[in-house]
Short mmCIF file of C-alpha atoms and ligand atoms in Angstrom, two decimals:
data_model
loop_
_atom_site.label_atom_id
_atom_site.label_comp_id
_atom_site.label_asym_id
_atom_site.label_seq_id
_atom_site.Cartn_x
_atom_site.Cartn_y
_atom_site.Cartn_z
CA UNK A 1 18.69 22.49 29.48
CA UNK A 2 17.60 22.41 25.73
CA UNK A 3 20.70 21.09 24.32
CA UNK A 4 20.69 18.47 26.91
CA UNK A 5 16.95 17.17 26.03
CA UNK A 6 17.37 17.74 22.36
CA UNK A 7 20.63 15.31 22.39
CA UNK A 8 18.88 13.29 24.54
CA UNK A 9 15.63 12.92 23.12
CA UNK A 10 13.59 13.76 25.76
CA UNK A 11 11.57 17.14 26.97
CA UNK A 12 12.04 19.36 30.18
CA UNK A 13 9.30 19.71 31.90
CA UNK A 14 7.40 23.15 32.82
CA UNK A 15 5.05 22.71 35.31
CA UNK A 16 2.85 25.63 36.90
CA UNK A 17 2.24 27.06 39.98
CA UNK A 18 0.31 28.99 41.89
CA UNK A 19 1.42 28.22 45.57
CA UNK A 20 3.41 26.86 48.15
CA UNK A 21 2.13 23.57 47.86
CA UNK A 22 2.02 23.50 44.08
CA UNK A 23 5.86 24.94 44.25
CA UNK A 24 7.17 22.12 46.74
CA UNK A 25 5.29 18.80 45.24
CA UNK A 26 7.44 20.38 41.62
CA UNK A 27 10.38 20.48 43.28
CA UNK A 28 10.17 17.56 45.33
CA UNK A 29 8.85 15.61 42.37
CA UNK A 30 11.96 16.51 40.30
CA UNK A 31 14.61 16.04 42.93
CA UNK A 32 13.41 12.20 43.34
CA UNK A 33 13.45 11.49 39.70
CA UNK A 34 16.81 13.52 39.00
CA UNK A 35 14.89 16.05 36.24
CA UNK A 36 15.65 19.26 35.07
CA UNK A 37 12.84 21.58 35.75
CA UNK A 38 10.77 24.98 34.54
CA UNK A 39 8.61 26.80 37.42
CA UNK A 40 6.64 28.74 35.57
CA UNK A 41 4.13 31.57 36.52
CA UNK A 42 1.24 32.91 34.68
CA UNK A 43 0.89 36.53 34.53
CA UNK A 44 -2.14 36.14 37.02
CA UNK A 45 -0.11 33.49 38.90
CA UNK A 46 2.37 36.38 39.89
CA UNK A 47 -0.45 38.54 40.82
CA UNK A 48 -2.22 35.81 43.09
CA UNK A 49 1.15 34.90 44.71
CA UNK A 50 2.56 38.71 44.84
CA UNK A 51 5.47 39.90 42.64
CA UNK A 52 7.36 41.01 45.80
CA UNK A 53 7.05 37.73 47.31
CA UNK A 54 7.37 35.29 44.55
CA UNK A 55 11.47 35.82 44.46
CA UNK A 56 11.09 34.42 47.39
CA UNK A 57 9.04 31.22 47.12
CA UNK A 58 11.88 30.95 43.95
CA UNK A 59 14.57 31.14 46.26
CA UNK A 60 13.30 28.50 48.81
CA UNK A 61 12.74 25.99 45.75
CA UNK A 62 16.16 26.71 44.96
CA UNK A 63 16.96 26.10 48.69
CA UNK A 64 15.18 22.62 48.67
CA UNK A 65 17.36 21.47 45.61
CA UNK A 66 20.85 22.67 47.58
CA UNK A 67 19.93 21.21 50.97
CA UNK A 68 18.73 17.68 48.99
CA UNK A 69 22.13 18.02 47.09
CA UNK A 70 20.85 17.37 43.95
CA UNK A 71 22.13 18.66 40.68
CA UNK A 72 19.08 19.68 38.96
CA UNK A 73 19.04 22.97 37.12
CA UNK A 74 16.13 24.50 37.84
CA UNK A 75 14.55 27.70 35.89
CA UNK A 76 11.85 30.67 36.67
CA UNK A 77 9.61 31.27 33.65
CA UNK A 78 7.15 33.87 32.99
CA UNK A 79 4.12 31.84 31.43
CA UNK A 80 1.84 33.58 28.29
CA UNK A 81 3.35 36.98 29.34
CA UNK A 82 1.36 39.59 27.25
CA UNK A 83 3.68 42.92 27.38
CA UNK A 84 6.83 43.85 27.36
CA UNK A 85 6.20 45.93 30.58
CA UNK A 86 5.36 42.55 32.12
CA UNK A 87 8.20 40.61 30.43
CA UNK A 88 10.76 43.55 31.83
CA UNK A 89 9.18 43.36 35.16
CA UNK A 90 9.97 39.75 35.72
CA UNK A 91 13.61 40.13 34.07
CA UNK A 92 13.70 42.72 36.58
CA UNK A 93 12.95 40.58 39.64
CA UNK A 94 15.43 37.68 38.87
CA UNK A 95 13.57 35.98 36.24
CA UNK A 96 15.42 33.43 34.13
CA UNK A 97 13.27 32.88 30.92
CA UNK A 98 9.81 34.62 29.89
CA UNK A 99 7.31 33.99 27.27
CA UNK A 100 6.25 36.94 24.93
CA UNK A 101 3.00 35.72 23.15
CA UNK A 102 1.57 38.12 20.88
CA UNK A 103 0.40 34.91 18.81
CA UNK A 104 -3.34 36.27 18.74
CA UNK A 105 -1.62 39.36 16.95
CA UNK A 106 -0.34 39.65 13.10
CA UNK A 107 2.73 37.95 12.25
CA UNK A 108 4.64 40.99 11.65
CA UNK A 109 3.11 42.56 15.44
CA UNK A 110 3.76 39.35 16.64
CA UNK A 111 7.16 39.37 15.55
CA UNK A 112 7.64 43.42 16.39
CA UNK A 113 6.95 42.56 20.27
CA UNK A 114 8.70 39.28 20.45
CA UNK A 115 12.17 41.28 19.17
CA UNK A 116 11.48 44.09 21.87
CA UNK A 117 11.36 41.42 24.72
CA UNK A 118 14.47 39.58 23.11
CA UNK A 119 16.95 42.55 22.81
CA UNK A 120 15.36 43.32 26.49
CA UNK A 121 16.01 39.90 27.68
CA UNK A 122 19.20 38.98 25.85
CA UNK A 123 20.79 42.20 27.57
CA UNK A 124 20.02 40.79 30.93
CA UNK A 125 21.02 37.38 29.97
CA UNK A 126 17.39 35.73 29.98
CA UNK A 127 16.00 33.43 27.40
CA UNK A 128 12.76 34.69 25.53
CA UNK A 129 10.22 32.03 24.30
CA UNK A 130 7.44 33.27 22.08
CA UNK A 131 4.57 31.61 20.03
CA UNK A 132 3.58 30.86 16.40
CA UNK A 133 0.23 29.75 15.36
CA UNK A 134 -3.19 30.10 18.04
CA UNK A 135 -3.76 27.56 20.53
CA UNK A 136 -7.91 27.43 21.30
CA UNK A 137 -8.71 27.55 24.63
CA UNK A 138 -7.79 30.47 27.60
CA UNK A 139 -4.46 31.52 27.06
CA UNK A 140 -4.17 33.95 30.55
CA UNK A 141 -6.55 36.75 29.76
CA UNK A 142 -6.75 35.49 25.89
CA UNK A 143 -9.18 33.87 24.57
CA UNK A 144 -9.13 31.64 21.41
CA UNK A 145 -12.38 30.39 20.28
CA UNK A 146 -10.43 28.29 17.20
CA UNK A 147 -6.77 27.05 16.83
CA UNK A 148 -4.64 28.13 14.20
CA UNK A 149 -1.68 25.71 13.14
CA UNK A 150 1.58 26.79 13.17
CA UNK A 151 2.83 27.47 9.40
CA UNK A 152 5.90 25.60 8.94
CA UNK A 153 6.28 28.36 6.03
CA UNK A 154 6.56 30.90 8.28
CA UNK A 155 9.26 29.91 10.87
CA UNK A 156 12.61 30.68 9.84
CA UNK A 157 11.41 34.15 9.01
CA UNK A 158 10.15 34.62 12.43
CA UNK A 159 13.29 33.12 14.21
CA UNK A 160 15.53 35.33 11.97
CA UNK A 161 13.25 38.72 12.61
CA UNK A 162 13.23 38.00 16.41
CA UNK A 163 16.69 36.23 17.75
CA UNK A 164 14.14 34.15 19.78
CA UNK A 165 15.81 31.33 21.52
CA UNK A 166 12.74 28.86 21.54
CA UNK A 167 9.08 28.47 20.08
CA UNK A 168 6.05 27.26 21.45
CA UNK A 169 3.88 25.88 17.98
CA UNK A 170 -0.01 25.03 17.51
CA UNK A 171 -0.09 21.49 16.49
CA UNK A 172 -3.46 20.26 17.83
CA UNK A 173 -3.29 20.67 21.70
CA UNK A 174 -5.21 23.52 23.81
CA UNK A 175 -5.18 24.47 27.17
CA UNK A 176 -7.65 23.36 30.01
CA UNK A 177 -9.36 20.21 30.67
CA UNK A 178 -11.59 20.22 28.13
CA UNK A 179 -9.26 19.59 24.83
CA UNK A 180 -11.85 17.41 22.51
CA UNK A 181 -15.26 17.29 21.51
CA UNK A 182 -15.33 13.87 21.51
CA UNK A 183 -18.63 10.85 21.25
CA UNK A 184 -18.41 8.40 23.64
CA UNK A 185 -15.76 5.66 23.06
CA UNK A 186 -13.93 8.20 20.58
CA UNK A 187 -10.29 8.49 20.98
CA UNK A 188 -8.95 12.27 20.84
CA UNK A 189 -7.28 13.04 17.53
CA UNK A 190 -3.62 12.68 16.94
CA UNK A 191 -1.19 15.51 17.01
CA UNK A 192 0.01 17.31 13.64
CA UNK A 193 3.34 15.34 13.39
CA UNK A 194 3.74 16.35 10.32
CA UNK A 195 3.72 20.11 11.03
CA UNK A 196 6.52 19.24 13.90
CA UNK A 197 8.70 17.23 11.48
CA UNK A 198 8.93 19.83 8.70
CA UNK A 199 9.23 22.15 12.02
CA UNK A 200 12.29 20.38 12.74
CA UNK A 201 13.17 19.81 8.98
CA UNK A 202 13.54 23.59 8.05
CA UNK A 203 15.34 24.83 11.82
CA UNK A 204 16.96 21.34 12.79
CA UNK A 205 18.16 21.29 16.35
CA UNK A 206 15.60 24.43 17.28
CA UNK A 207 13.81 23.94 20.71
CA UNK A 208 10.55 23.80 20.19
CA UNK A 209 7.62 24.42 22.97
CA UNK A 210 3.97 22.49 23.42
CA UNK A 211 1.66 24.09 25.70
CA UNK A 212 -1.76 22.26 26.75
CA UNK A 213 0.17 19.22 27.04
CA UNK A 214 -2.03 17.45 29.90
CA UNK A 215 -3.38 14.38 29.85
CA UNK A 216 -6.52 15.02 31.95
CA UNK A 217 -5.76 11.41 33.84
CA UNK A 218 -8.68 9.44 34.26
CA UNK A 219 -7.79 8.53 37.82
CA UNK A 220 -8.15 12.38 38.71
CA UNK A 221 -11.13 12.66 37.06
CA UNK A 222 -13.21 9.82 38.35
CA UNK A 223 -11.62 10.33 41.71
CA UNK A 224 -12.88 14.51 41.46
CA UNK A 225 -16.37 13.05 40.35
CA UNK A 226 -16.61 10.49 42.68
CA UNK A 227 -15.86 12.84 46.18
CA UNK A 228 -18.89 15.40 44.53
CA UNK A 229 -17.24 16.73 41.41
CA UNK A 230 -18.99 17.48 38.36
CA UNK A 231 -16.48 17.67 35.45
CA UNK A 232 -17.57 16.27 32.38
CA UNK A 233 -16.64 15.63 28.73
CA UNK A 234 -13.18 16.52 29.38
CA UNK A 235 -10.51 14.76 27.67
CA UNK A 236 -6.58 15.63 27.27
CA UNK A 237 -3.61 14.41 25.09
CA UNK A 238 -2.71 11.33 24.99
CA UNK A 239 0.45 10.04 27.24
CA UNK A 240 1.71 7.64 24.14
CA UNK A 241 1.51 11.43 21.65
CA UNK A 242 3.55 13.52 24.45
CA UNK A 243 6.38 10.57 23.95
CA UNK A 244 6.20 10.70 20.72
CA UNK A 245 6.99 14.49 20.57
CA UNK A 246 9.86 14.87 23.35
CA UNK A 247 12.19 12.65 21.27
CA UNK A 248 11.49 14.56 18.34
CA UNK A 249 12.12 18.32 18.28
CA UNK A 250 10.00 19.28 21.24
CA UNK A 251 12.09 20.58 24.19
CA UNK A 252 9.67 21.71 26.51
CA UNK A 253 6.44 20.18 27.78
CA UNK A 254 3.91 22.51 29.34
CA UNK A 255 1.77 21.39 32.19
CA UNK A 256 -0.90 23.29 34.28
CA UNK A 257 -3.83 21.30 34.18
CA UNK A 258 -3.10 18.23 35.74
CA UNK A 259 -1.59 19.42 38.48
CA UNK A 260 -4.54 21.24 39.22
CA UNK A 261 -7.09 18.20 38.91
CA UNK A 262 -4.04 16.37 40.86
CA UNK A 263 -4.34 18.69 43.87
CA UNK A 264 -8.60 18.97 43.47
CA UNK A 265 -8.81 15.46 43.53
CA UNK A 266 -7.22 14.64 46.66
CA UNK A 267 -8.61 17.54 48.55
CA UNK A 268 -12.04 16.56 47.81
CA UNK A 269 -11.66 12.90 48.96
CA UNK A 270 -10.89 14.17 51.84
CA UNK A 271 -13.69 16.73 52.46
CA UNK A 272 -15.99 13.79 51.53
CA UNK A 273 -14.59 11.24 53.56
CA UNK A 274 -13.71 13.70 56.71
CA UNK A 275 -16.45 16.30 56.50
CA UNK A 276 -15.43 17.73 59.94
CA UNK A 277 -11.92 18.13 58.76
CA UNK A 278 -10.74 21.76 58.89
CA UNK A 279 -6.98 22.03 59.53
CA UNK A 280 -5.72 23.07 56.19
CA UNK A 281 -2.65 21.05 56.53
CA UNK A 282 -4.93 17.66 56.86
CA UNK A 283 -5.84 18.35 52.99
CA UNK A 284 -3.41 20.36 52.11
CA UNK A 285 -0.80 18.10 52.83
CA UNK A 286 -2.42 15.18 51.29
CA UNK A 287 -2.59 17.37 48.21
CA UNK A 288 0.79 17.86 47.50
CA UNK A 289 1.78 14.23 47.94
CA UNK A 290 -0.97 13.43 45.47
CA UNK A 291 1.03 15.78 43.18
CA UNK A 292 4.62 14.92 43.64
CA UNK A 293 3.62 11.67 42.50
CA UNK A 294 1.95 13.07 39.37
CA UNK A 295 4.96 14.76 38.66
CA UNK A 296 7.69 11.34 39.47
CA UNK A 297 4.73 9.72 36.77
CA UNK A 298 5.48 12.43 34.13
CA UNK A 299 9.26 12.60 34.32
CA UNK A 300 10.02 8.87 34.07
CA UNK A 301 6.99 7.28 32.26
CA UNK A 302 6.36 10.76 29.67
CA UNK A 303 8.92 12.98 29.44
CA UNK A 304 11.99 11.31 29.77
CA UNK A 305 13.38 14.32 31.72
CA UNK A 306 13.97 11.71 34.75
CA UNK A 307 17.37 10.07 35.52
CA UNK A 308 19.14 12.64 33.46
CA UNK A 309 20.94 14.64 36.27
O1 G3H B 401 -1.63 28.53 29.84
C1 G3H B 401 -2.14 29.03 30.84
C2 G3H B 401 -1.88 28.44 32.16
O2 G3H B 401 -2.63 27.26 32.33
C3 G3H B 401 -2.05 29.45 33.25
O3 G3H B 401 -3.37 29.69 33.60
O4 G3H B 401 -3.67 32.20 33.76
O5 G3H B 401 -5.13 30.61 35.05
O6 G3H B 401 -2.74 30.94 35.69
P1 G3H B 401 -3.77 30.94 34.57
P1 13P B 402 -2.65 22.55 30.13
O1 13P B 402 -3.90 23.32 30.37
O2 13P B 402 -2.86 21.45 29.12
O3 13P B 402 -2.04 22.01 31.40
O4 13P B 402 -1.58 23.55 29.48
C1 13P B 402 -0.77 24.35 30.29
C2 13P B 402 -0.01 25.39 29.54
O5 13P B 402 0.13 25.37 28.33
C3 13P B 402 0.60 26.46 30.33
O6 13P B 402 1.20 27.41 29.53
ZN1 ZN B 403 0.21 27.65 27.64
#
């Protein structure tokens, strides 16, 4: 998958889930726009859903794809895993990728635990992704009340230490809804090109990962505030900046958020307008339509990742 988007100058998407819904508006979303696709799980996500059943929500994605006929490869990530007990756990159950981030630790910890996972993962035949540099925000349980940037200094020592086989980097984005301080009228601050380009400079060709890559979409919002929301100053990265770093050396494209406010927004449209509403599949439903379209948006007007299967 990352040869493919780094040839082709576009990013694979990873969207999140948490359930059924979630799982089948992803799918669904990536089978109409022909994209490659990452499920990927949280470490709480697998212990909302259940780690005995998730293999099978997995399966039935995998099910959709082969009864739609479509060609589009489709991987099971672990998301900010923060152990290698976890890490192994997943590999155990089928996984095909995990994250190790032990980017809130030391660079030589960090670099200690990412190795375990990969000689771990590499025996089983599963990719390992770890992190360099602090994202702020709630990463799982970990909390980071400042980003660090990603050194570009430090990279090739840390690929060479650990054998992993991509990197997720700190270049300005953060995770949740709330990505920028920002005064009214302010646009959010670009991304740190310049740390991706010498990224790319010193390991060309080296997949590269960017986590808290929603976009917060107005629509969402205003819809989620005008059905009895309250979510304010929240802001997200900018659709034109997400472009901009697919064709370069980013490979993957992390995305929680959105489909969150995606699902939220619809479901509370619906418990405004239909107050006596209470079959689960009235909002429900409405829910994940409002979020396979999100995700058709993302593959062929952000990503790329559309048409490419
Ligand atoms: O990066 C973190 C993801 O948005 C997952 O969040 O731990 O609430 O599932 P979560
Ligand atoms: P967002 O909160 O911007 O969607 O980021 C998600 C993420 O990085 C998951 O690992
Ligand atoms: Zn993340």
């Amino acid at each position: 998958m990352f040869s493919r988007a780094m040839t082709g100058k576009y990013a694979v998407p990873a969207y999140n889930f948490n359930n059924m819904e979630q799982l089948q508006a992803i799918i669904t979303g990536c089978i109409r726009s022909n994209s490659p696709v990452i499920l990927q799980v949280s470490g709480s996500a697998r212990n909302y859903i259940g780690a005995g059943f998730l293999p099978h929500l997995a399966a039935a994605a995998r099910s959709m794809v082969e009864e739609a006929r479509s060609a589009i490869p489709v991987a099971l990530h672990l998301d900010h895993g923060n152990s290698f007990e976890l890490a192994k756990s997943c590999i155990e159950a089928g996984f095909s990728s995990v994250m190790i981030d032990a980017s809130h630790h030391s660079f030589e910890e960090n670099a200690k635990l990412s190795r375990e996972v990969v000689e771990y993962a590499h025996d089983n035949d599963v990719t390992v992704e770890a992190e360099l540099g602090v994202l702020a925000g709630i990463e799982d349980e970990v909390v980071a009340e400042k980003s660090s940037y990603t050194r570009p200094e430090e990279v090739e020592k840390f690929l060479e230490m650990t054998g992993v086989d991509s990197l997720a980097i700190s270049i300005g984005t953060s995770h949740g809804a709330h990505k920028f301080k920002l005064k009214p009228g302010e646009e959010p601050p670009p991304l740190k090109f310049d740390i991706l380009e010498e990224i790319e400079r010193r390991v060309p060709g080296f997949p590269i990962v960017l986590h808290g890559a929603s976009s917060v979409m107005a629509k969402h919002i205003e819809q989620i505030n005008r059905f009895g929301g309250k979510m304010e100053n929240t802001a997200g990265i900018p659709e034109e900046q997400l472009r901009r770093a697919a064709a370069l050396a980013v490979c993957k494209v992390n995305i929680d958020s959105d489909g969150r406010l995606a699902m939220t927004a619809a479901i509370r449209q619906i418990f405004a307008e239909k107050p006596s509403e209470f079959d689960p599949r009235k909002y429900l439903g409405p829910a994940r339509d409002e979020l396979t379209e999100m995700i058709i948006h993302k593959n062929t007007q952000v990503l790329g990742s559309a048409g490419r299967y």
